[in-house]
CSV table of C-alpha atoms and ligand atoms in Angstrom, one decimal:
chain,number,residue,atom,x,y,z
B,1,MET,CA,0.1,0.1,-0.1
B,2,SER,CA,1.3,3.4,-1.0
B,3,GLU,CA,1.7,6.3,1.4
B,4,THR,CA,-1.0,8.3,0.4
B,5,LYS,CA,-3.5,5.4,0.7
B,6,LYS,CA,-2.7,4.9,4.5
B,7,THR,CA,-5.8,5.8,6.9
B,8,ALA,CA,-5.0,8.3,10.2
B,9,GLY,CA,-5.5,5.0,12.2
B,10,GLN,CA,-2.6,3.1,10.1
B,11,LYS,CA,-0.2,6.0,10.4
B,12,LEU,CA,-0.8,6.3,14.2
B,13,GLN,CA,0.0,2.5,14.8
B,14,GLU,CA,2.9,2.6,12.8
B,15,SER,CA,4.4,5.5,14.8
B,16,LEU,CA,3.4,4.2,17.8
B,17,SER,CA,3.6,0.5,17.9
B,18,TYR,CA,6.6,-1.7,18.4
B,19,LYS,CA,7.3,-4.3,16.0
B,20,ARG,CA,10.0,-6.9,15.2
B,21,THR,CA,11.8,-6.6,11.9
B,22,ASN,CA,12.9,-9.3,9.8
B,23,TYR,CA,16.4,-8.4,8.9
B,24,PHE,CA,16.7,-10.4,5.5
B,25,GLU,CA,13.6,-8.3,4.6
B,26,LYS,CA,15.3,-4.9,5.6
B,27,ALA,CA,18.7,-5.3,4.4
B,28,SER,CA,19.9,-3.9,0.8
B,29,LYS,CA,21.1,-6.1,-1.6
B,30,GLU,CA,24.7,-5.2,-0.9
B,31,GLU,CA,24.2,-5.9,2.7
B,32,LEU,CA,22.7,-9.1,2.2
B,33,LYS,CA,26.1,-10.1,0.1
B,34,GLU,CA,27.8,-8.8,3.2
B,35,MET,CA,25.8,-10.9,5.4
B,36,PHE,CA,26.4,-14.2,3.3
B,37,ASP,CA,30.0,-13.4,3.0
B,38,TYR,CA,30.4,-13.0,6.7
B,39,ALA,CA,28.8,-16.5,7.2
B,40,GLU,CA,31.5,-18.2,4.9
B,41,ASP,CA,34.4,-17.0,7.2
B,42,TYR,CA,32.0,-17.8,10.2
B,43,LYS,CA,31.9,-21.3,9.1
B,44,LYS,CA,35.6,-21.7,8.9
B,45,PHE,CA,35.8,-20.8,12.2
B,46,LEU,CA,33.2,-23.4,13.4
B,47,ASP,CA,35.3,-26.0,11.5
B,48,ASN,CA,38.6,-25.1,12.6
B,49,GLY,CA,37.4,-24.5,16.4
B,50,LYS,CA,35.4,-27.0,17.9
B,51,THR,CA,37.3,-26.9,21.3
B,52,GLU,CA,38.1,-23.9,23.4
B,53,ARG,CA,41.9,-24.6,22.4
B,54,GLU,CA,40.9,-24.7,18.9
B,55,ALA,CA,38.9,-21.5,18.8
B,56,CYS,CA,41.7,-19.9,20.8
B,57,GLU,CA,44.3,-20.6,18.7
B,58,TYR,CA,42.3,-19.4,15.5
B,59,ALA,CA,41.3,-16.2,17.0
B,60,VAL,CA,44.9,-15.6,17.9
B,61,GLU,CA,45.6,-16.2,14.2
B,62,ASP,CA,43.3,-14.0,12.8
B,63,ALA,CA,44.5,-11.1,15.4
B,64,ARG,CA,48.2,-11.9,14.3
B,65,LYS,CA,47.3,-11.4,10.7
B,66,LYS,CA,45.7,-8.0,11.5
B,67,GLY,CA,48.8,-7.2,13.0
B,68,PHE,CA,47.9,-7.8,16.6
B,69,THR,CA,50.6,-8.8,18.9
B,70,GLU,CA,50.9,-10.8,22.1
B,71,TYR,CA,50.5,-8.7,25.6
B,72,HIS,CA,52.0,-10.2,28.8
B,73,PHE,CA,51.2,-8.6,32.3
B,74,GLY,CA,53.4,-5.7,33.0
B,75,ASP,CA,54.0,-4.6,29.2
B,76,LYS,CA,53.7,-1.1,28.3
B,77,LEU,CA,50.7,0.3,26.4
B,78,LYS,CA,50.1,3.0,24.5
B,79,LYS,CA,47.2,4.5,22.5
B,80,GLY,CA,46.7,2.6,19.2
B,81,ASP,CA,48.2,-0.7,20.3
B,82,LYS,CA,46.6,-3.8,19.1
B,83,LYS,CA,47.0,-6.6,21.4
B,84,TYR,CA,45.8,-10.0,22.5
B,85,PHE,CA,46.1,-12.0,25.5
B,86,VAL,CA,46.2,-15.6,26.1
B,87,ASN,CA,45.2,-17.5,29.1
B,88,ARG,CA,46.5,-21.1,28.9
B,89,GLY,CA,45.7,-21.6,25.5
B,90,LYS,CA,42.1,-21.8,26.2
B,91,SER,CA,40.7,-18.4,26.7
B,92,VAL,CA,41.7,-15.2,24.7
B,93,VAL,CA,41.1,-11.3,25.1
B,94,VAL,CA,41.6,-9.6,22.0
B,95,PHE,CA,42.1,-5.5,22.6
B,96,ARG,CA,42.7,-2.6,21.0
B,97,ILE,CA,43.8,0.8,22.8
B,98,GLY,CA,41.8,3.6,22.0
B,99,SER,CA,42.8,7.3,21.9
B,100,LYS,CA,40.4,8.5,24.6
B,101,ASN,CA,41.3,8.6,28.3
B,102,ILE,CA,40.2,5.4,29.9
B,103,GLU,CA,39.7,6.7,33.4
B,104,GLU,CA,36.7,8.8,32.1
B,105,ASP,CA,35.9,6.8,29.2
B,106,GLY,CA,36.4,3.4,30.5
B,107,LEU,CA,36.6,0.0,28.5
B,108,ARG,CA,33.9,-1.5,26.0
B,109,ILE,CA,34.1,-4.8,26.6
B,110,ILE,CA,32.6,-8.2,24.7
B,111,ALA,CA,32.4,-10.9,26.8
B,112,SER,CA,31.6,-14.3,25.1
B,113,HIS,CA,32.8,-18.0,25.6
B,114,ILE,CA,34.3,-20.5,23.4
B,115,ASP,CA,33.7,-24.0,25.1
B,116,ALA,CA,30.8,-25.9,24.1
B,117,PRO,CA,28.7,-29.0,25.4
B,118,ARG,CA,30.5,-32.3,24.3
B,119,ILE,CA,31.4,-35.4,25.6
B,120,ASP,CA,34.8,-35.6,27.4
B,121,LEU,CA,36.8,-38.8,28.1
B,122,LYS,CA,37.3,-39.9,31.7
B,123,GLN,CA,41.1,-40.4,33.2
B,124,VAL,CA,41.1,-44.1,32.6
B,125,PRO,CA,38.8,-44.6,29.8
B,126,LEU,CA,39.8,-47.5,27.6
B,127,TYR,CA,38.2,-50.9,27.9
B,128,GLU,CA,37.2,-53.8,25.9
B,129,ASP,CA,34.0,-55.8,25.9
B,130,SER,CA,32.2,-57.9,23.4
B,131,ASN,CA,34.8,-57.7,20.6
B,132,MET,CA,34.6,-54.0,20.9
B,133,CYS,CA,37.1,-51.2,22.6
B,134,PHE,CA,35.5,-48.2,24.1
B,135,LEU,CA,36.5,-45.0,25.8
B,136,LYS,CA,34.6,-44.1,29.3
B,137,THR,CA,33.1,-40.6,29.1
B,138,HIS,CA,31.8,-37.8,31.7
B,139,TYR,CA,30.0,-35.4,29.6
B,140,TYR,CA,30.6,-31.7,29.6
B,141,GLY,CA,27.7,-29.3,30.0
B,142,GLY,CA,23.8,-29.4,29.7
B,143,ILE,CA,23.1,-31.9,27.0
B,144,LYS,CA,20.1,-34.4,25.9
B,145,LYS,CA,22.2,-37.5,26.4
B,146,TYR,CA,20.3,-39.6,23.7
B,147,GLN,CA,20.9,-36.8,21.0
B,148,TRP,CA,24.6,-38.0,21.1
B,149,THR,CA,24.3,-41.8,20.1
B,150,ALA,CA,24.4,-43.0,16.6
B,151,ILE,CA,26.4,-39.9,15.2
B,152,PRO,CA,29.7,-39.6,13.9
B,153,LEU,CA,32.1,-38.3,16.6
B,154,ALA,CA,35.7,-36.6,16.1
B,155,LEU,CA,38.1,-36.7,18.7
B,156,HIS,CA,40.0,-33.4,19.9
B,157,GLY,CA,42.2,-32.3,22.7
B,158,ALA,CA,45.8,-32.6,24.3
B,159,VAL,CA,47.9,-35.2,26.1
B,160,ILE,CA,50.4,-34.6,28.1
B,161,ARG,CA,53.0,-37.4,28.2
B,162,LYS,CA,54.5,-39.2,31.1
B,163,ASP,CA,58.0,-36.8,30.1
B,164,GLY,CA,56.0,-33.8,30.1
B,165,SER,CA,55.7,-33.0,26.4
B,166,LYS,CA,52.1,-32.6,25.1
B,167,VAL,CA,50.8,-33.8,22.1
B,168,GLU,CA,47.5,-32.5,20.3
B,169,ILE,CA,44.9,-34.5,19.0
B,170,ARG,CA,42.2,-33.9,16.3
B,171,ILE,CA,41.1,-36.9,14.2
B,172,GLY,CA,37.8,-37.8,12.5
B,173,GLU,CA,37.5,-34.3,10.9
B,174,GLU,CA,39.2,-35.0,7.6
B,175,LYS,CA,37.4,-37.1,5.0
B,176,ASP,CA,40.0,-39.9,4.9
B,177,GLU,CA,40.0,-40.4,8.8
B,178,PRO,CA,38.1,-42.6,10.8
B,179,VAL,CA,35.3,-41.3,13.1
B,180,PHE,CA,33.8,-42.6,16.7
B,181,TYR,CA,30.7,-43.8,17.8
B,182,ILE,CA,28.5,-44.1,20.9
B,183,ASN,CA,26.0,-46.9,20.6
B,184,ASP,CA,22.2,-47.0,20.8
B,185,LEU,CA,19.6,-49.7,21.1
B,186,LEU,CA,17.4,-50.7,17.8
B,187,PRO,CA,13.7,-49.8,18.1
B,188,HIS,CA,12.9,-53.5,18.0
B,189,LEU,CA,13.9,-54.0,21.5
B,190,GLY,CA,13.9,-50.4,22.5
B,191,GLY,CA,10.1,-51.1,24.2
B,192,GLU,CA,11.4,-50.4,27.9
B,193,GLN,CA,13.9,-47.7,26.8
B,194,MET,CA,11.4,-45.8,25.1
B,195,SER,CA,8.6,-45.8,27.7
B,196,GLY,CA,10.7,-44.2,30.4
B,197,PRO,CA,11.6,-40.4,30.7
B,198,ALA,CA,13.6,-39.0,28.1
B,199,SER,CA,16.2,-38.2,30.7
B,200,LYS,CA,16.8,-42.0,31.2
B,201,ILE,CA,16.8,-43.2,27.4
B,202,ILE,CA,20.6,-43.4,27.6
B,203,GLU,CA,22.2,-42.7,30.9
B,204,GLY,CA,25.8,-41.0,31.5
B,205,GLU,CA,27.3,-44.4,31.9
B,206,GLN,CA,26.1,-45.7,28.8
B,207,LEU,CA,27.9,-42.9,26.5
B,208,ASN,CA,30.8,-45.1,25.8
B,209,VAL,CA,32.7,-44.1,22.5
B,210,LEU,CA,33.3,-47.0,20.3
B,211,ILE,CA,36.9,-46.6,19.1
B,212,GLY,CA,38.2,-50.3,17.5
B,213,GLY,CA,37.4,-53.9,16.6
B,214,LEU,CA,40.6,-55.4,15.5
B,215,PRO,CA,42.2,-57.7,17.9
B,216,TYR,CA,46.0,-58.1,17.7
B,217,ALA,CA,47.4,-61.0,16.5
B,218,ASP,CA,48.6,-62.9,19.4
B,219,GLU,CA,46.1,-65.1,21.0
B,220,GLU,CA,48.2,-65.4,24.3
B,221,VAL,CA,47.3,-61.7,25.1
B,222,LYS,CA,44.1,-60.7,27.0
B,223,ASP,CA,42.2,-57.7,25.4
B,224,ARG,CA,43.7,-57.9,22.1
B,225,ILE,CA,41.5,-55.3,20.5
B,226,LYS,CA,42.4,-52.7,23.5
B,227,LEU,CA,46.2,-53.8,22.6
B,228,THR,CA,45.6,-53.0,18.9
B,229,VAL,CA,44.4,-49.6,19.9
B,230,LEU,CA,47.4,-48.9,22.2
B,231,GLN,CA,49.6,-49.7,19.4
B,232,ILE,CA,48.0,-47.4,17.2
B,233,LEU,CA,48.0,-44.8,19.8
B,234,HIS,CA,51.7,-45.3,20.5
B,235,GLU,CA,52.7,-45.0,16.6
B,236,LYS,CA,50.4,-42.1,16.0
B,237,TYR,CA,50.8,-40.0,19.0
B,238,GLY,CA,53.6,-41.7,21.1
B,239,MET,CA,50.9,-42.3,23.8
B,240,GLU,CA,50.8,-45.1,26.4
B,241,GLU,CA,47.5,-45.9,28.5
B,242,GLU,CA,48.9,-44.1,31.5
B,243,ASP,CA,49.1,-40.8,29.6
B,244,PHE,CA,45.1,-40.6,29.6
B,245,LEU,CA,45.8,-39.8,33.1
B,246,SER,CA,47.1,-36.5,31.9
B,247,ALA,CA,44.7,-35.9,29.0
B,248,GLU,CA,41.9,-33.7,28.1
B,249,LEU,CA,40.3,-35.2,25.0
B,250,SER,CA,36.5,-34.8,24.2
B,251,ALA,CA,34.3,-36.3,21.7
B,252,VAL,CA,32.7,-33.6,19.4
B,253,PRO,CA,30.4,-34.0,16.7
B,254,ALA,CA,32.1,-34.6,13.2
B,255,PHE,CA,30.0,-32.8,11.1
B,256,GLU,CA,31.1,-29.6,9.2
B,257,ALA,CA,28.8,-26.1,9.2
B,258,ARG,CA,26.4,-26.4,6.6
B,259,ASP,CA,24.1,-24.1,5.0
B,260,VAL,CA,20.6,-25.1,5.6
B,261,GLY,CA,17.6,-24.6,3.4
B,262,PHE,CA,17.0,-24.1,-0.3
B,263,ASP,CA,17.8,-20.2,-0.1
B,264,ARG,CA,20.8,-20.8,2.6
B,265,ALA,CA,19.3,-18.8,5.2
B,266,PHE,CA,20.4,-20.7,8.3
B,267,ILE,CA,23.6,-22.4,9.3
B,268,GLY,CA,23.6,-25.9,10.9
B,269,ALA,CA,26.7,-26.6,12.8
B,270,TYR,CA,28.2,-27.9,16.1
B,271,GLY,CA,28.9,-25.4,18.7
B,272,HIS,CA,26.9,-21.8,17.4
B,273,ASP,CA,26.8,-21.7,21.5
B,274,ASP,CA,28.8,-19.4,21.8
B,275,ARG,CA,31.0,-19.3,19.0
B,276,VAL,CA,28.2,-17.4,17.1
B,277,CYS,CA,28.8,-14.7,19.5
B,278,ALA,CA,32.8,-15.1,20.1
B,279,TYR,CA,33.4,-14.6,16.4
B,280,PRO,CA,31.6,-11.5,15.6
B,281,ALA,CA,33.2,-10.3,19.3
B,282,TYR,CA,36.9,-10.7,18.3
B,283,THR,CA,36.2,-9.7,14.2
B,284,ALA,CA,34.6,-6.6,15.5
B,285,VAL,CA,37.6,-5.5,17.6
B,286,LEU,CA,40.0,-6.7,14.6
B,287,ASN,CA,38.1,-4.3,12.4
B,288,ASN,CA,37.2,-1.5,15.1
B,289,GLU,CA,38.6,1.9,14.5
B,290,SER,CA,36.6,3.6,17.3
B,291,GLU,CA,38.4,6.2,19.9
B,292,HIS,CA,37.2,3.7,22.9
B,293,THR,CA,39.5,1.2,24.3
B,294,VAL,CA,37.7,-2.0,23.5
B,295,LEU,CA,38.0,-5.8,24.3
B,296,ALA,CA,36.7,-9.0,23.0
B,297,MET,CA,36.8,-11.5,25.5
B,298,LEU,CA,36.6,-15.4,24.3
B,299,VAL,CA,36.5,-17.5,27.9
B,300,ASP,CA,36.2,-21.1,28.6
B,301,LYS,CA,34.1,-23.0,31.3
B,302,GLU,CA,30.9,-21.3,30.7
B,303,GLU,CA,29.1,-24.4,30.2
B,304,ILE,CA,30.0,-25.6,33.6
B,305,GLY,CA,29.6,-22.8,35.7
B,306,SER,CA,32.6,-20.6,34.5
B,307,GLU,CA,34.7,-21.8,37.4
B,308,GLY,CA,38.5,-22.1,37.4
B,309,THR,CA,41.4,-20.6,35.7
B,310,THR,CA,40.0,-20.1,32.5
B,311,GLY,CA,36.2,-19.4,33.4
B,312,MET,CA,34.8,-15.8,33.7
B,313,GLN,CA,35.0,-16.0,37.4
B,314,CYS,CA,38.8,-16.3,37.5
B,315,LYS,CA,40.6,-13.3,38.5
B,316,VAL,CA,42.8,-13.1,35.7
B,317,TYR,CA,40.4,-11.1,33.5
B,318,GLU,CA,39.9,-8.5,36.2
B,319,ASP,CA,43.8,-8.4,36.5
B,320,LEU,CA,44.3,-7.8,32.9
B,321,MET,CA,41.8,-5.1,33.0
B,322,GLU,CA,43.7,-3.4,35.9
B,323,GLU,CA,47.0,-4.0,34.2
B,324,ILE,CA,45.6,-2.1,31.3
B,325,SER,CA,44.7,0.5,33.3
B,326,ILE,CA,47.9,0.5,35.4
B,327,ALA,CA,49.8,0.7,32.0
B,328,LEU,CA,47.8,3.7,30.6
B,329,GLY,CA,48.2,5.5,34.4
B,330,ALA,CA,44.6,5.3,35.0
B,331,ASN,CA,42.6,4.5,38.3
B,332,PHE,CA,41.2,1.0,37.9
B,333,ARG,CA,38.3,1.7,40.1
B,334,LYS,CA,37.7,4.7,38.0
B,335,VAL,CA,38.0,2.7,34.5
B,336,ARG,CA,35.9,0.1,36.0
B,337,ALA,CA,33.2,2.5,36.9
B,338,ASN,CA,33.2,3.9,33.3
B,339,SER,CA,33.0,0.6,31.5
B,340,LYS,CA,30.3,-0.9,29.4
B,341,CYS,CA,29.7,-4.4,28.8
B,342,LEU,CA,28.0,-6.5,26.4
B,343,SER,CA,27.8,-10.1,27.6
B,344,SER,CA,27.4,-12.1,24.5
B,345,ASP,CA,25.8,-15.3,24.6
B,346,VAL,CA,23.0,-17.1,22.6
B,347,THR,CA,19.7,-17.2,23.4
B,348,ALA,CA,16.8,-19.7,22.7
B,349,ALA,CA,14.9,-18.6,19.4
B,350,TYR,CA,11.1,-19.1,19.4
B,351,ASP,CA,10.3,-22.5,17.6
B,352,PRO,CA,6.9,-23.0,16.6
B,353,ASN,CA,7.3,-26.8,16.8
B,354,PHE,CA,7.6,-26.3,20.5
B,355,ALA,CA,5.6,-23.3,21.2
B,356,ASN,CA,4.2,-24.4,24.8
B,357,ALA,CA,7.9,-23.8,26.1
B,358,PHE,CA,7.7,-20.0,25.2
B,359,GLU,CA,5.7,-16.9,25.7
B,360,LYS,CA,5.9,-15.4,22.0
B,361,LEU,CA,5.5,-11.8,22.9
B,362,ASN,CA,8.9,-11.9,24.4
B,363,SER,CA,10.6,-14.7,22.7
B,364,SER,CA,13.4,-13.8,20.1
B,365,LEU,CA,12.4,-14.4,16.3
B,366,ILE,CA,14.8,-16.1,13.9
B,367,SER,CA,16.2,-13.6,11.4
B,368,CYS,CA,15.1,-10.7,13.4
B,369,GLY,CA,18.2,-9.8,14.7
B,370,THR,CA,20.8,-10.2,17.6
B,371,SER,CA,18.7,-10.4,21.1
B,372,LEU,CA,18.9,-8.5,24.1
B,373,CYS,CA,18.3,-10.2,27.2
B,374,LYS,CA,17.8,-7.6,30.0
B,375,TYR,CA,17.8,-10.4,32.5
B,376,THR,CA,18.3,-14.1,32.7
B,377,GLY,CA,17.8,-16.4,35.6
B,378,ALA,CA,15.0,-18.5,36.8
B,379,ARG,CA,12.3,-18.5,39.2
B,380,GLY,CA,11.9,-14.8,40.0
B,381,LYS,CA,15.1,-13.7,37.8
B,382,SER,CA,17.0,-15.6,40.5
B,383,GLY,CA,20.7,-15.4,39.5
B,384,SER,CA,20.5,-12.6,37.1
B,385,SER,CA,22.4,-9.4,36.9
B,386,ASP,CA,19.3,-7.6,35.3
B,387,ALA,CA,20.6,-4.4,33.5
B,388,SER,CA,19.2,-1.1,34.1
B,389,ALA,CA,16.8,0.6,32.1
B,390,GLU,CA,19.5,3.4,31.8
B,391,PHE,CA,22.0,1.1,30.2
B,392,VAL,CA,19.6,-0.8,28.2
B,393,GLY,CA,18.3,2.9,26.8
B,394,GLU,CA,22.2,3.8,26.1
B,395,VAL,CA,22.7,0.6,24.1
B,396,ARG,CA,19.3,0.8,22.3
B,397,LYS,CA,20.2,4.3,21.5
B,398,ALA,CA,23.6,3.4,20.1
B,399,PHE,CA,22.0,0.4,17.8
B,400,ALA,CA,19.0,2.9,16.5
B,401,GLU,CA,21.9,5.5,15.6
B,402,ASN,CA,23.8,2.5,13.7
B,403,GLY,CA,20.9,1.1,12.0
B,404,VAL,CA,21.4,-2.0,13.9
B,405,ILE,CA,18.3,-4.4,13.5
B,406,TRP,CA,17.9,-6.2,17.0
B,407,GLN,CA,15.2,-7.3,19.2
B,408,THR,CA,14.6,-8.3,22.9
B,409,SER,CA,14.3,-11.8,24.3
B,410,GLU,CA,13.4,-14.0,27.5
B,411,LEU,CA,14.6,-17.6,27.7
B,412,GLY,CA,11.0,-19.3,27.6
B,413,LYS,CA,8.3,-19.1,29.7
B,414,VAL,CA,8.5,-17.6,33.5
B,415,ASP,CA,9.0,-20.7,35.5
B,416,PHE,CA,9.7,-23.1,32.6
B,417,GLY,CA,13.3,-23.5,33.2
B,418,GLY,CA,16.0,-20.7,32.6
B,419,GLY,CA,19.5,-20.3,32.2
B,420,GLY,CA,22.3,-17.8,33.1
B,421,THR,CA,25.5,-16.2,31.3
B,422,VAL,CA,28.7,-14.9,32.4
B,423,ALA,CA,27.1,-11.4,32.6
B,424,LYS,CA,26.7,-11.0,36.3
B,425,PHE,CA,30.6,-11.6,37.0
B,426,LEU,CA,31.4,-8.4,35.0
B,427,ALA,CA,28.3,-6.5,36.4
B,428,ASN,CA,29.7,-7.8,40.1
B,429,LEU,CA,33.0,-5.7,39.0
B,430,ASN,CA,30.9,-2.4,38.7
B,431,ILE,CA,30.6,-2.6,34.8
B,432,ASP,CA,27.4,-1.7,33.4
B,433,THR,CA,26.6,-5.0,31.6
B,434,VAL,CA,23.8,-6.5,29.6
B,435,ASP,CA,23.3,-9.7,27.5
B,436,LEU,CA,23.2,-9.8,23.8
B,437,GLY,CA,23.3,-12.8,21.7
B,438,VAL,CA,22.0,-14.7,18.8
B,439,PRO,CA,18.5,-16.9,18.7
B,440,VAL,CA,19.6,-20.6,18.4
B,441,ILE,CA,17.3,-23.5,17.2
B,442,SER,CA,18.0,-26.5,18.9
B,443,MET,CA,20.7,-25.3,21.3
B,444,HIS,CA,23.2,-27.5,23.2
B,445,ALA,CA,22.2,-30.4,20.4
B,446,PRO,CA,24.9,-31.9,18.5
B,447,TYR,CA,23.8,-29.9,15.7
B,448,GLU,CA,22.6,-26.2,16.2
B,449,LEU,CA,21.0,-23.9,13.8
B,450,ILE,CA,21.1,-20.1,13.5
B,451,SER,CA,20.0,-17.5,10.9
B,452,LYS,CA,22.8,-16.0,8.8
B,453,ALA,CA,20.7,-12.6,9.8
B,454,ASP,CA,21.3,-12.8,13.5
B,455,LEU,CA,25.1,-13.5,12.9
B,456,TYR,CA,25.6,-10.5,10.9
B,457,SER,CA,23.0,-8.4,13.4
B,458,ASN,CA,25.5,-9.4,16.2
B,459,TYR,CA,28.5,-8.2,14.6
B,460,LYS,CA,26.8,-5.0,13.3
B,461,ALA,CA,25.6,-4.3,17.0
B,462,PHE,CA,29.0,-5.1,18.6
B,463,LEU,CA,30.8,-2.5,15.9
B,464,ALA,CA,27.8,0.0,16.9
B,465,PHE,CA,28.6,-0.7,20.6
B,466,MET,CA,32.3,0.0,20.3
B,467,LYS,CA,31.7,2.9,17.9
J,501,MN,MN1,26.4,-19.8,25.9
J,502,MN,MN1,25.4,-23.0,26.7
C-alpha cells in the first residue's frame, strides 16, 4: 500500500507501535551479500575451532594477521596498540587501546565463551568388551544425552605424556579419517527404553565411545582389541595408556558447518553456542577503529559454571583490565565504573514446533536480529544481574543510530526453566553489563541452527557498541 492510501489510524499505529523486523527483509542487496560473505568466514571458524583450545588458536591467528601482537602482564601500552592476551591456551582477550582517556571513558567489553557441550573422556577411559573397544566418558555441559548416540564423532584435545611433552589430537574431521561412535539400542528391543523418561533413554554411563574392533594377532594376550588400539595410539601420538591420566580429550560431533534450507538462510553446525557470539566479538575488535579502548573476551568453562583458571570467574580477566589501567596510568576503580559490557551469549529462538515452552511476545524470533536480554535467571529472575533501564536505553540508542536490526528476548516462559551467562561476573565488578546474543534453534544439540541475518546483526551490534 502506498503512503497516500494509509488511513490516519494506520499511520498512528505505525508511529506508536513496536514491531520486530526480519533483517533479511530489511537488508539491501549489498548488505545481504555482506551477510552471506561474513557467514562463510564464520563457518571456517566453526570447523577449525571445535574446542576452546582450537577456537583460541584460530582467533589468535586471525589477530596476528591483522597486526595484533601478544601482551603479557607488565608490558607497556600506548594509544593505538593492538594486542591479544592468551590465558593457558584456552581463552583469549583481543583488545585495542583507543585514543580516549580510559579513566573517563572506561573500556568497551564484549564477553563471550568458546567452550561448548560435548563428551569428555574419563581419566582411565580404555576398555574392551564383546569384541569392541570403548572409551568411558563424562559429558560436559547440559546435553540431552540421547542426542549424542548414533552420530559420527571426532576426538579433539591434548595429551601430556609422561615426559611432560604435549601432543595435540584432532581426528575424525577429514574425509579420509575414521570417526567414533556411541551405540544406541535398536527400536525392535527399545520398548522398555522408550517408555521411560527421556532423561533415562541413555544414561551417563552408557555414553561410551566405540574406537576399535581389530584383535592384536597374538592369542596369548588378553584384551587384544585394546592392545591394537594402544599400538595405534603409540605409533600415531607416542602415547601409552597411562598418558590418558593427564589428558583432556573430548568427543565432538564430526559434522561440518553447512548452509540449511534451499535459500541458504540458516547455518547448521556444532557449537554455535557461543561461537556465534565469539566470532563477531573478536572480528569486531579486529576491524574496529573507534576512539574507545575495546576488548573481546573469549572465555572457557561457561557451560559448567565459569569456574577455574579459564572461566569468567577467574581473577585473570580483572587482573588484565587492571594491568591495562596501570599501563595507561589510570585509576582502575574509575576505569571499571565507566566501563560498559555486552555479555554476548546465545538465547533460545522461538520455535513453533515447541510453542508451549515459549511466551511468544517476549521470545526472540529467528532472523529478527541479535537479542538483548535484560535479565536471565530462573524462578523470579534468580541469579540474574538484570541490567538497568538506563544502560539498556543507552545501548538501544547506539543501535538505533547505527541502523542495527535487533530485538529483545526472554529465555522461555516464566518458571519453565531458565539459564544464565557470564553477565553477572562482569556486572559484579561495577561494570554496566547486559546480555546480547544470537537466537539459536536446538541449542546444545550436536547440530544447532542459527540465521545468517542474526549472525551479521550481532556483528553490526558490536561495531555500534564500540563506536
Ligand atoms: Mn552459551
Ligand atoms: Mn550453552
